[in-house]
Short mmCIF file of C-alpha atoms in Angstrom, two decimals:
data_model
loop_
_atom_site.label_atom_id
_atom_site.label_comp_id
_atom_site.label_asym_id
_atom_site.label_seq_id
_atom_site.Cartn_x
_atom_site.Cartn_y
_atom_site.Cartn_z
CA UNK A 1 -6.86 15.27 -14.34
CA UNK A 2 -8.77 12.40 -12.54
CA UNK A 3 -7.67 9.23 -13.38
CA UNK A 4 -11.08 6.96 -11.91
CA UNK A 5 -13.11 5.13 -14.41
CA UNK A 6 -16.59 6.27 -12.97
CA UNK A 7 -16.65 10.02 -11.62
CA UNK A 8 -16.86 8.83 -8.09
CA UNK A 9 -17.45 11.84 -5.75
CA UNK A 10 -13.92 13.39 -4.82
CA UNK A 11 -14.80 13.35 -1.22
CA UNK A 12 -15.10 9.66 -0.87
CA UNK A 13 -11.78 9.25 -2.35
CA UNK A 14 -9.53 12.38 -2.44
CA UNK A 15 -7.31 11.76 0.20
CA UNK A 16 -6.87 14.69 3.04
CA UNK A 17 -3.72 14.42 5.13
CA UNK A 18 -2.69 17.42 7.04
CA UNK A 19 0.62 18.85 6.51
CA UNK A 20 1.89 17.76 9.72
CA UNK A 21 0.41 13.85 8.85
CA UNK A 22 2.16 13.83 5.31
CA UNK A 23 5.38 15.18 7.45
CA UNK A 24 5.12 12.23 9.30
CA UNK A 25 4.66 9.95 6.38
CA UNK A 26 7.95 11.26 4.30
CA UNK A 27 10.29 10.63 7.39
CA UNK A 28 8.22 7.37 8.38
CA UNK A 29 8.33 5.90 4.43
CA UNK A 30 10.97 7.84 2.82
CA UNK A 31 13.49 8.29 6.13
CA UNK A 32 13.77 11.86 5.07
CA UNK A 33 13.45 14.72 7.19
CA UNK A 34 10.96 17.31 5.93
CA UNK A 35 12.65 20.94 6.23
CA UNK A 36 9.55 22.53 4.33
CA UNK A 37 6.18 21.52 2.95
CA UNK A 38 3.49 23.37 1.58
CA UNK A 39 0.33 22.03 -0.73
CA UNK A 40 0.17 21.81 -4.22
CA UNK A 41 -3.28 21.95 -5.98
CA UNK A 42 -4.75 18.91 -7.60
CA UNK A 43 -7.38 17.37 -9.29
CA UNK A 44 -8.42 14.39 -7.20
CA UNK A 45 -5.10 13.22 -5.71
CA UNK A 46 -3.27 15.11 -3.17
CA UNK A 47 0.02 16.83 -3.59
CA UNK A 48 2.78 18.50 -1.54
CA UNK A 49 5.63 20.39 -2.52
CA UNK A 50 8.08 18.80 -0.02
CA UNK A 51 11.78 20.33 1.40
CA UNK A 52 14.48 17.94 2.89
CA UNK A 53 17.22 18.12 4.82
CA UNK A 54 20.41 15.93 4.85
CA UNK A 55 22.37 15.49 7.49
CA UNK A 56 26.40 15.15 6.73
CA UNK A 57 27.37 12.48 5.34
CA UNK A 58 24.15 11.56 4.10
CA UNK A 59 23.30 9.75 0.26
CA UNK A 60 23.16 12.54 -2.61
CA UNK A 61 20.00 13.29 -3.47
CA UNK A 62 17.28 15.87 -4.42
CA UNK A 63 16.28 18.27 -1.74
CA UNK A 64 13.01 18.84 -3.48
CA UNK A 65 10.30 16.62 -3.98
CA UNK A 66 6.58 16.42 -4.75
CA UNK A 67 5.15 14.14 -2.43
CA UNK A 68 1.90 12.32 -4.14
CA UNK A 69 -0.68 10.78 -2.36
CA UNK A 70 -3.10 8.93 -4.81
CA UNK A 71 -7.12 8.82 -4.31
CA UNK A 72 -8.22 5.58 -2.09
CA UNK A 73 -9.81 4.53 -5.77
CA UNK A 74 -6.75 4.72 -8.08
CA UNK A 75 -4.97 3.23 -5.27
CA UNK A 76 -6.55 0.06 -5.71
CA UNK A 77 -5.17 -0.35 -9.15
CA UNK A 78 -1.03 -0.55 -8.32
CA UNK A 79 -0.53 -2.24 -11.62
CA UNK A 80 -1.41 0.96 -13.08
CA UNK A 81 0.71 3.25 -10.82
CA UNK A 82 3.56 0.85 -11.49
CA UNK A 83 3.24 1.53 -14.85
CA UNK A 84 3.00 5.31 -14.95
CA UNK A 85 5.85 5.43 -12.59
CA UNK A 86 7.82 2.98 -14.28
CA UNK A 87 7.59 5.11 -17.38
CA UNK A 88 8.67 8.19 -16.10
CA UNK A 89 12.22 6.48 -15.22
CA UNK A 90 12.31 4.90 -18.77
CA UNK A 91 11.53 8.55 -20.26
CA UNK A 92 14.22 10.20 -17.62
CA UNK A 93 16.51 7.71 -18.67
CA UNK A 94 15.56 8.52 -22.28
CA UNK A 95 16.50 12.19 -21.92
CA UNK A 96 12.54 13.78 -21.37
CA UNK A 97 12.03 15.93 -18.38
CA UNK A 98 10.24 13.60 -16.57
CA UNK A 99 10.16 13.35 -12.64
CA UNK A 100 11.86 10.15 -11.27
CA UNK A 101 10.56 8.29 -7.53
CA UNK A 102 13.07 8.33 -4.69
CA UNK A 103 13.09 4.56 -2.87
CA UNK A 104 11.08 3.81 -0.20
CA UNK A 105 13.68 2.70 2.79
CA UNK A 106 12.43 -0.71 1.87
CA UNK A 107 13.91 -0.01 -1.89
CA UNK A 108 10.24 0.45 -3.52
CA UNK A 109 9.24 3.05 -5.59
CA UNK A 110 5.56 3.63 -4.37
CA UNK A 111 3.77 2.08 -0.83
CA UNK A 112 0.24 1.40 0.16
CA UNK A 113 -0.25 3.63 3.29
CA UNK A 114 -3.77 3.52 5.63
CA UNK A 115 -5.34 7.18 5.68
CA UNK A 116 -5.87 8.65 9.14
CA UNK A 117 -8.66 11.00 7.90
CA UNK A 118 -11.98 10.44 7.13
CA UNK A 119 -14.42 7.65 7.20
CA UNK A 120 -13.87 3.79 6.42
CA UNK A 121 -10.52 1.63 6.15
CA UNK A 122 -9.10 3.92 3.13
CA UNK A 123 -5.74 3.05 1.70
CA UNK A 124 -3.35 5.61 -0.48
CA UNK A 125 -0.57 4.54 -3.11
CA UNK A 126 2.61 6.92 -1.56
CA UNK A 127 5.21 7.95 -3.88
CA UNK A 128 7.85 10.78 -3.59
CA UNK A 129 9.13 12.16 -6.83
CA UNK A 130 11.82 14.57 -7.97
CA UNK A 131 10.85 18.16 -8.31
CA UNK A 132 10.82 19.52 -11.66
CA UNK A 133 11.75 22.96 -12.15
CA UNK A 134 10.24 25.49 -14.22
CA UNK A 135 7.10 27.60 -14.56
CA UNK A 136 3.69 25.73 -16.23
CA UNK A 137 2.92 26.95 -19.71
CA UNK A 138 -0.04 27.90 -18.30
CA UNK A 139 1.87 31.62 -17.33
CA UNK A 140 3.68 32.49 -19.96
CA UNK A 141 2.48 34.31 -23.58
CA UNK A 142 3.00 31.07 -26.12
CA UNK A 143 4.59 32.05 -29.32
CA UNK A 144 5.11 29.66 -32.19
CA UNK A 145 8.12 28.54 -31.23
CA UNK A 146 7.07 26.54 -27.65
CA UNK A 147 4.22 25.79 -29.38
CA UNK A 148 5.84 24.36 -31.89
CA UNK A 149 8.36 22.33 -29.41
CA UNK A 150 5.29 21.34 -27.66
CA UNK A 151 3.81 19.17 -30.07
CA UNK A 152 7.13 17.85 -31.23
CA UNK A 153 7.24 16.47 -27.60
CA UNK A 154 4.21 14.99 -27.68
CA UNK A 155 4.41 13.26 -30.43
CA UNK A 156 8.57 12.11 -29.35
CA UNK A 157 6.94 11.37 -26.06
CA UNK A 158 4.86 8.67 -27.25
CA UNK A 159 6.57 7.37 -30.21
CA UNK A 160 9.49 6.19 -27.49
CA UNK A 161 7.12 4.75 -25.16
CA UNK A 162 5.23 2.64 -27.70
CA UNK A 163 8.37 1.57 -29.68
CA UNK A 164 10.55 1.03 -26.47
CA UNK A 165 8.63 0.75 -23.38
CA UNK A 166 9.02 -2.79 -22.39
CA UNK A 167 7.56 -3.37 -18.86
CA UNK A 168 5.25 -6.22 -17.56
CA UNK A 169 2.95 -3.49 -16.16
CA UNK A 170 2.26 -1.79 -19.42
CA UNK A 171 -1.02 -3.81 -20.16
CA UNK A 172 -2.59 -1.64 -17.08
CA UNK A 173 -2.76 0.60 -19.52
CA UNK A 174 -4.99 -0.85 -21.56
CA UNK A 175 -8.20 1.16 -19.93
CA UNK A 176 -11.53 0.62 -21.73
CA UNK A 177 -14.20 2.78 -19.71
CA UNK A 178 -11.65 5.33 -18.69
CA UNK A 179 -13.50 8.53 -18.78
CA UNK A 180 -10.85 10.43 -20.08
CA UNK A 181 -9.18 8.57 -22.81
CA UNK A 182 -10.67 10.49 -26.35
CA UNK A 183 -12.17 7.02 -27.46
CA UNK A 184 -14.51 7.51 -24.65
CA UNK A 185 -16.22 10.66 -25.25
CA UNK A 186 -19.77 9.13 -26.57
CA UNK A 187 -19.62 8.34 -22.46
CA UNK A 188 -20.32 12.06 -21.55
CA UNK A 189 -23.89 11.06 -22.11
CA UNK A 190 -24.14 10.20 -19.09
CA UNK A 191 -23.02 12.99 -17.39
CA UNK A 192 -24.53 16.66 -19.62
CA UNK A 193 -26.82 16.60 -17.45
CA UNK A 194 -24.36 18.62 -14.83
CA UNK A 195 -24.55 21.65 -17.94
CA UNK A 196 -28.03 22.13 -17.44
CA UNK A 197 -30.82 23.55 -20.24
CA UNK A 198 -28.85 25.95 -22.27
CA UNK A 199 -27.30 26.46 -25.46
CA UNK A 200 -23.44 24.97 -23.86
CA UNK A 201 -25.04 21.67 -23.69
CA UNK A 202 -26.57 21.50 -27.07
CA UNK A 203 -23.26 22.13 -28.94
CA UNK A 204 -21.93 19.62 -26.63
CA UNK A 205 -24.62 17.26 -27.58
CA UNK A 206 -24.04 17.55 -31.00
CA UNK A 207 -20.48 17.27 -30.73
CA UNK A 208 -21.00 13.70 -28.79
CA UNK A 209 -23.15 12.70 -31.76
CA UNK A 210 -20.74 13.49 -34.54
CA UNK A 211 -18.43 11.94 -32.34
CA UNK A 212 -19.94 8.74 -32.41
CA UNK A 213 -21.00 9.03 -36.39
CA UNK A 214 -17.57 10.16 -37.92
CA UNK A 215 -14.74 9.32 -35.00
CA UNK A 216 -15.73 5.97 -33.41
CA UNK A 217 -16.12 4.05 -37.16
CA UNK A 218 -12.47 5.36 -37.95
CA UNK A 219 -10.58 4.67 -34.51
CA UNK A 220 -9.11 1.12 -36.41
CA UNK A 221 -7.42 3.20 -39.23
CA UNK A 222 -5.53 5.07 -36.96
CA UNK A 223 -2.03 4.05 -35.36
CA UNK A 224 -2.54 2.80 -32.29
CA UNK A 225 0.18 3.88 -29.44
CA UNK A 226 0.74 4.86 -25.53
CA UNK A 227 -0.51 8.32 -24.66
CA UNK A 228 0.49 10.66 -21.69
CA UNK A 229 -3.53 11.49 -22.25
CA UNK A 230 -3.07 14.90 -20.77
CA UNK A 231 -0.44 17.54 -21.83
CA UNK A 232 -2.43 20.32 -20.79
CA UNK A 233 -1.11 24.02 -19.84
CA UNK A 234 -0.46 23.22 -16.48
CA UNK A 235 1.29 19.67 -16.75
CA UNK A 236 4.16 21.79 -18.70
CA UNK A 237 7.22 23.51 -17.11
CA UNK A 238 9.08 25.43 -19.21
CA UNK A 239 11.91 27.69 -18.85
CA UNK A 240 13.44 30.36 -21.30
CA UNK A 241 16.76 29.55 -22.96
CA UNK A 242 17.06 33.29 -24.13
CA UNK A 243 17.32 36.49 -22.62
CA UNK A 244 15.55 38.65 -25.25
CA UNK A 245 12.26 40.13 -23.54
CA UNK A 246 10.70 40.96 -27.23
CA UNK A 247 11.40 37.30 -28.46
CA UNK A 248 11.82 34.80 -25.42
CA UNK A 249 12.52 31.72 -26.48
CA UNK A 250 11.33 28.72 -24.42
CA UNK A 251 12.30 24.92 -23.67
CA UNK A 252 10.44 22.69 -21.84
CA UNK A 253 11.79 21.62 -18.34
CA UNK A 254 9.57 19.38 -17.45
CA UNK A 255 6.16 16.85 -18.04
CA UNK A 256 4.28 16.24 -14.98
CA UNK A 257 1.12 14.14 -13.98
CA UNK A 258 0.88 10.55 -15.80
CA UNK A 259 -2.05 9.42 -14.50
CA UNK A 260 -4.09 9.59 -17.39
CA UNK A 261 -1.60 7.62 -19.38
CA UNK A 262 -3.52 4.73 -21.51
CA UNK A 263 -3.47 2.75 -24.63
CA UNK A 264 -4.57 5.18 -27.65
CA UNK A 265 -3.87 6.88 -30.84
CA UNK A 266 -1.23 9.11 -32.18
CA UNK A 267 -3.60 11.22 -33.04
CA UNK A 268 -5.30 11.97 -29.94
CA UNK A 269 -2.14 13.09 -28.09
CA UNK A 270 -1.90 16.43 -30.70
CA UNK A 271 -5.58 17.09 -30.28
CA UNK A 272 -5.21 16.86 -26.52
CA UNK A 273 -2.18 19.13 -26.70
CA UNK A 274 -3.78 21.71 -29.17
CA UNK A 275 -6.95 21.97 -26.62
CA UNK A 276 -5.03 22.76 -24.15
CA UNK A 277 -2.59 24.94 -25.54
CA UNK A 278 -5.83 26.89 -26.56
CA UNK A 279 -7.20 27.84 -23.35
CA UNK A 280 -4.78 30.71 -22.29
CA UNK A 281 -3.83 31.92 -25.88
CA UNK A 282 -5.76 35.33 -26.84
CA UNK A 283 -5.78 33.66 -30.49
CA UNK A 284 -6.79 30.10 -29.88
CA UNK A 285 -7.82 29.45 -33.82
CA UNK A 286 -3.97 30.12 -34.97
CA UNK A 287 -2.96 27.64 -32.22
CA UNK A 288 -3.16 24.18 -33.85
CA UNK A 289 -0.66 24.69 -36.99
CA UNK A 290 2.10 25.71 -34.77
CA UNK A 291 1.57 22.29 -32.42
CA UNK A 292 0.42 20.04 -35.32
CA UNK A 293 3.71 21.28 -37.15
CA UNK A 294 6.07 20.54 -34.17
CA UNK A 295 3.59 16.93 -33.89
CA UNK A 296 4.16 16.70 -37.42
CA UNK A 297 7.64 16.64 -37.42
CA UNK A 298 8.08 13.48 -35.70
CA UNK A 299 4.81 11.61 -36.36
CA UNK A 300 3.53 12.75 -39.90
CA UNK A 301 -0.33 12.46 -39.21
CA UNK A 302 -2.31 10.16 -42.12
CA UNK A 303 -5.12 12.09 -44.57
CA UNK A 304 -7.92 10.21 -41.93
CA UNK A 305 -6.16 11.09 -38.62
CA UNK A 306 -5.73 14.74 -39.72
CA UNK A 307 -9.46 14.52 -41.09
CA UNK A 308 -10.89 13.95 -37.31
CA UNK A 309 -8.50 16.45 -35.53
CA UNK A 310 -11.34 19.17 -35.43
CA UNK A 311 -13.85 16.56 -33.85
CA UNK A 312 -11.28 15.26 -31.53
CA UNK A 313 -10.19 18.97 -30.40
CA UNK A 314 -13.53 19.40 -29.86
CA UNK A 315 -14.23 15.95 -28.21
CA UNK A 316 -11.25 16.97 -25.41
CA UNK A 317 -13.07 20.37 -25.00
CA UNK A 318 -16.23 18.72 -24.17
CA UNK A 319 -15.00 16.10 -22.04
CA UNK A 320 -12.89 18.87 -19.96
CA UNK A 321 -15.95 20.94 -19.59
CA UNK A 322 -18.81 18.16 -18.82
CA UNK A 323 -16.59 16.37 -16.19
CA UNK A 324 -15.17 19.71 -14.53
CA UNK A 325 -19.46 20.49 -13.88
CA UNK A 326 -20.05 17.03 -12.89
CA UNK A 327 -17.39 17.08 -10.58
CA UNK A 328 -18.24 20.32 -9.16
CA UNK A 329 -21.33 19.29 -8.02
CA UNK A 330 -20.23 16.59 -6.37
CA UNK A 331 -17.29 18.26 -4.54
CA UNK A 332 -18.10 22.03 -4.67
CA UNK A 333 -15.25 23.02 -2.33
CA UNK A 334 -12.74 22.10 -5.06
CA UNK A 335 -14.88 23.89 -7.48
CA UNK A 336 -12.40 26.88 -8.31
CA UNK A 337 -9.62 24.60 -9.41
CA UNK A 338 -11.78 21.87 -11.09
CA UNK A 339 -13.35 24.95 -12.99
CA UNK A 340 -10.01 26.59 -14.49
CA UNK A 341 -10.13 24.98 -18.00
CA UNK A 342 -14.01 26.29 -17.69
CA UNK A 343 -13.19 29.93 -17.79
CA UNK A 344 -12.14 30.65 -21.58
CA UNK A 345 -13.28 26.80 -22.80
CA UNK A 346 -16.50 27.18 -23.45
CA UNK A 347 -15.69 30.15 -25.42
CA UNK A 348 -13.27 28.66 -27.43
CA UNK A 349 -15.52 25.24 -27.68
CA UNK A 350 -18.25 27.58 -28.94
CA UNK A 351 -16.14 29.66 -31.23
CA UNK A 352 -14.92 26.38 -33.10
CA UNK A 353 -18.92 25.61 -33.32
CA UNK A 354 -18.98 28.80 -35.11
CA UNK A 355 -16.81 29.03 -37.60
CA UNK A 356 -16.53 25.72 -38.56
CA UNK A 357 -14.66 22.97 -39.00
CA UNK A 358 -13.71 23.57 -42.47
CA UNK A 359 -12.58 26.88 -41.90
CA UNK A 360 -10.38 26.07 -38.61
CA UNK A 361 -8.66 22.98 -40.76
CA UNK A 362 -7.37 25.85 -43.32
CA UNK A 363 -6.21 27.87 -40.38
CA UNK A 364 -4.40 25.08 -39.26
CA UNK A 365 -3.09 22.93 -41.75
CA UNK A 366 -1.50 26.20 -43.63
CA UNK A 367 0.15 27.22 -40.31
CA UNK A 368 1.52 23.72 -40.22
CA UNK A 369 2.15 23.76 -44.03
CA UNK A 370 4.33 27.12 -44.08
CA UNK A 371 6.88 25.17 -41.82
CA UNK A 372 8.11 23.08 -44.59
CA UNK A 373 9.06 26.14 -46.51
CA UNK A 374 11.07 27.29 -43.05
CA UNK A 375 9.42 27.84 -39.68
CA UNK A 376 6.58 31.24 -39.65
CA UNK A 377 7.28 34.26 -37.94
#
């Protein structure tokens, strides 16, 4: 998701580099010899799924990469991209499925490279990183059991970066106005205005202001920690690790996109990751025990975290839907892939208005409670 502090239009900083310019930049940077590229969507950096070949003789290495080419905006901050990066390799070399950088020929794992296109002196952070294999969650039918491994991920994920993630760069990630860390949501204010008159924007307006009455005055009770900040349906590859068609059993295979990584809260990584793992399931309500169970496994959540899950679920929601219509009006070309989380989010956002918070807890917390007695069918 976009990683600026101030929902800058995307065409003032989304870099644009042809295929035969970022071509040119992987043999120029990387001394690699691109065999295949094609373009990979993306938020508000730009991506390409990149093919090498080796010539005899040549170091090992992947053939496949995913060239990433951050906005002119994020570029400016390479304390920040050092960090991200720099945790990927810790949580490679930790065992997660994380994407690692191949060197620079000067032996760095990013550059600062001057953009060709557009208008201005704009500058883009370069970094080449291992392709991950797998399809995104986003394509499969979830069952309880990846749902289940997802949130025990989550919450591994960020229990071994903020108990052994030891860099200099890590204070980067302490990111007070960034729109999309979950502390931030009373700063959608600004931006409902993209929603329009209608009925969407008052539950989101009223979701801002319990926000700010029951989540903000309880953010110091809850443990503080490093989140990924956005383990959504699309940032997960998974493959199956059975061959039963009636029962498929999943693993996941990969975790992609750290940009959004920033200081945070245990708690705020399993809302993210219920959210999203609501938007393609055709019963989003049952969704949250099987993820808070896996979650729960690893990082037992306290009586107050658990009591603002429904708010912060909700919080995510909101922010994912104000900022996609903000954005979109800025940068309408882009609107079809800043508008995917649109399509069944609102209905979901306004089917939690509905029935309640009260009544999605139960559905939730007994999901997550019948795993202690052995795992639900």
């Amino acid at each position: 998701m976009s990683s600026g502090n101030n929902c800058q239009p995307q065409s003032l900083t989304k870099p644009a580099l042809s295929e035969k310019e970022a071509t040119e930049l992987v043999d120029r940077v990387f001394g690699l010899k691109v065999s295949g590229i094609r373009p990979l969507p993306s938020y508000d950096d730009q991506n390409f799924h990149v093919r090498v070949s080796r010539n005899k003789g040549a170091a090992e290495g992947a053939d496949e990469y995913v060239l990433k080419i951050t906005n002119s905006e994020d570029s400016q901050e390479p304390d920040l991209i050092e960090a991200q990066t720099q945790a990927m390799m810790f949580l490679s070399a930790e065992g997660f499925p994380s994407a690692t950088p191949c060197l620079t020929k000067d032996g760095n794992i990013m550059s600062l490279e001057a953009g060709d296109t557009g208008p201005g002196n704009k500058k883009y952070m370069v970094r080449l990183l291992t392709y991950l294999p797998g399809m995104p969650v986003a394509k499969i039918a979830t069952n309880a059991q990846i749902l289940y491994e997802i949130g025990k991920l989550a919450a591994s994920l960020d229990k071994a970066l903020s108990e052994k993630f030891h860099h200099p760069s890590v204070k980067s990630l302490h990111r007070g106005q960034f729109i999309w860390n979950l502390a931030n949501v009373p700063l959608l204010d600004q931006y409902v205005y993209a929603l329009g008159q209608n009925k969407y924007r008052e539950v989101v307006e009223q979701v801002i202001e319990q926000f700010k009455g029951k989540v903000i005055p309880k953010l110091s009770s809850f443990r503080a920690c490093i989140n990924h900040g956005d383990l959504n349906d699309h940032n997960i590859l998974v493959d199956s690790s059975s061959a039963s068609l009636e029962n498929p059993q999943y693993r996941v295979s990969g975790i992609l996109d750290f940009g959004d990584m920033s200081y945070g809260y245990y708690v705020f990584e399993v809302a993210i990751a219920i959210m999203y793992m609501m938007i393609e399931s055709p019963d989003p309500l049952s969704v949250g025990g099987h993820v808070l169970a896996g979650f729960e496994s690893v990082v037992p959540l306290t009586e107050e975290e658990r009591g603002a899950l429904f708010l912060l679920v909700s919080g995510r929601f909101s922010q994912s839907l104000v900022i996609a219509a903000h954005t979109a009006l800025l940068y309408p070309e882009n609107k079809e892939y800043l508008m995917i989380t649109a399509k069944t989010g609102w209905k979901h956002l306004m089917t939690m208005s509905e029935v309640g918070q009260e009544a999605v807890e139960k559905t939730w917390f007994e999901t997550a409670a019948a795993y202690t007695n052995g795992a639900p069918a």
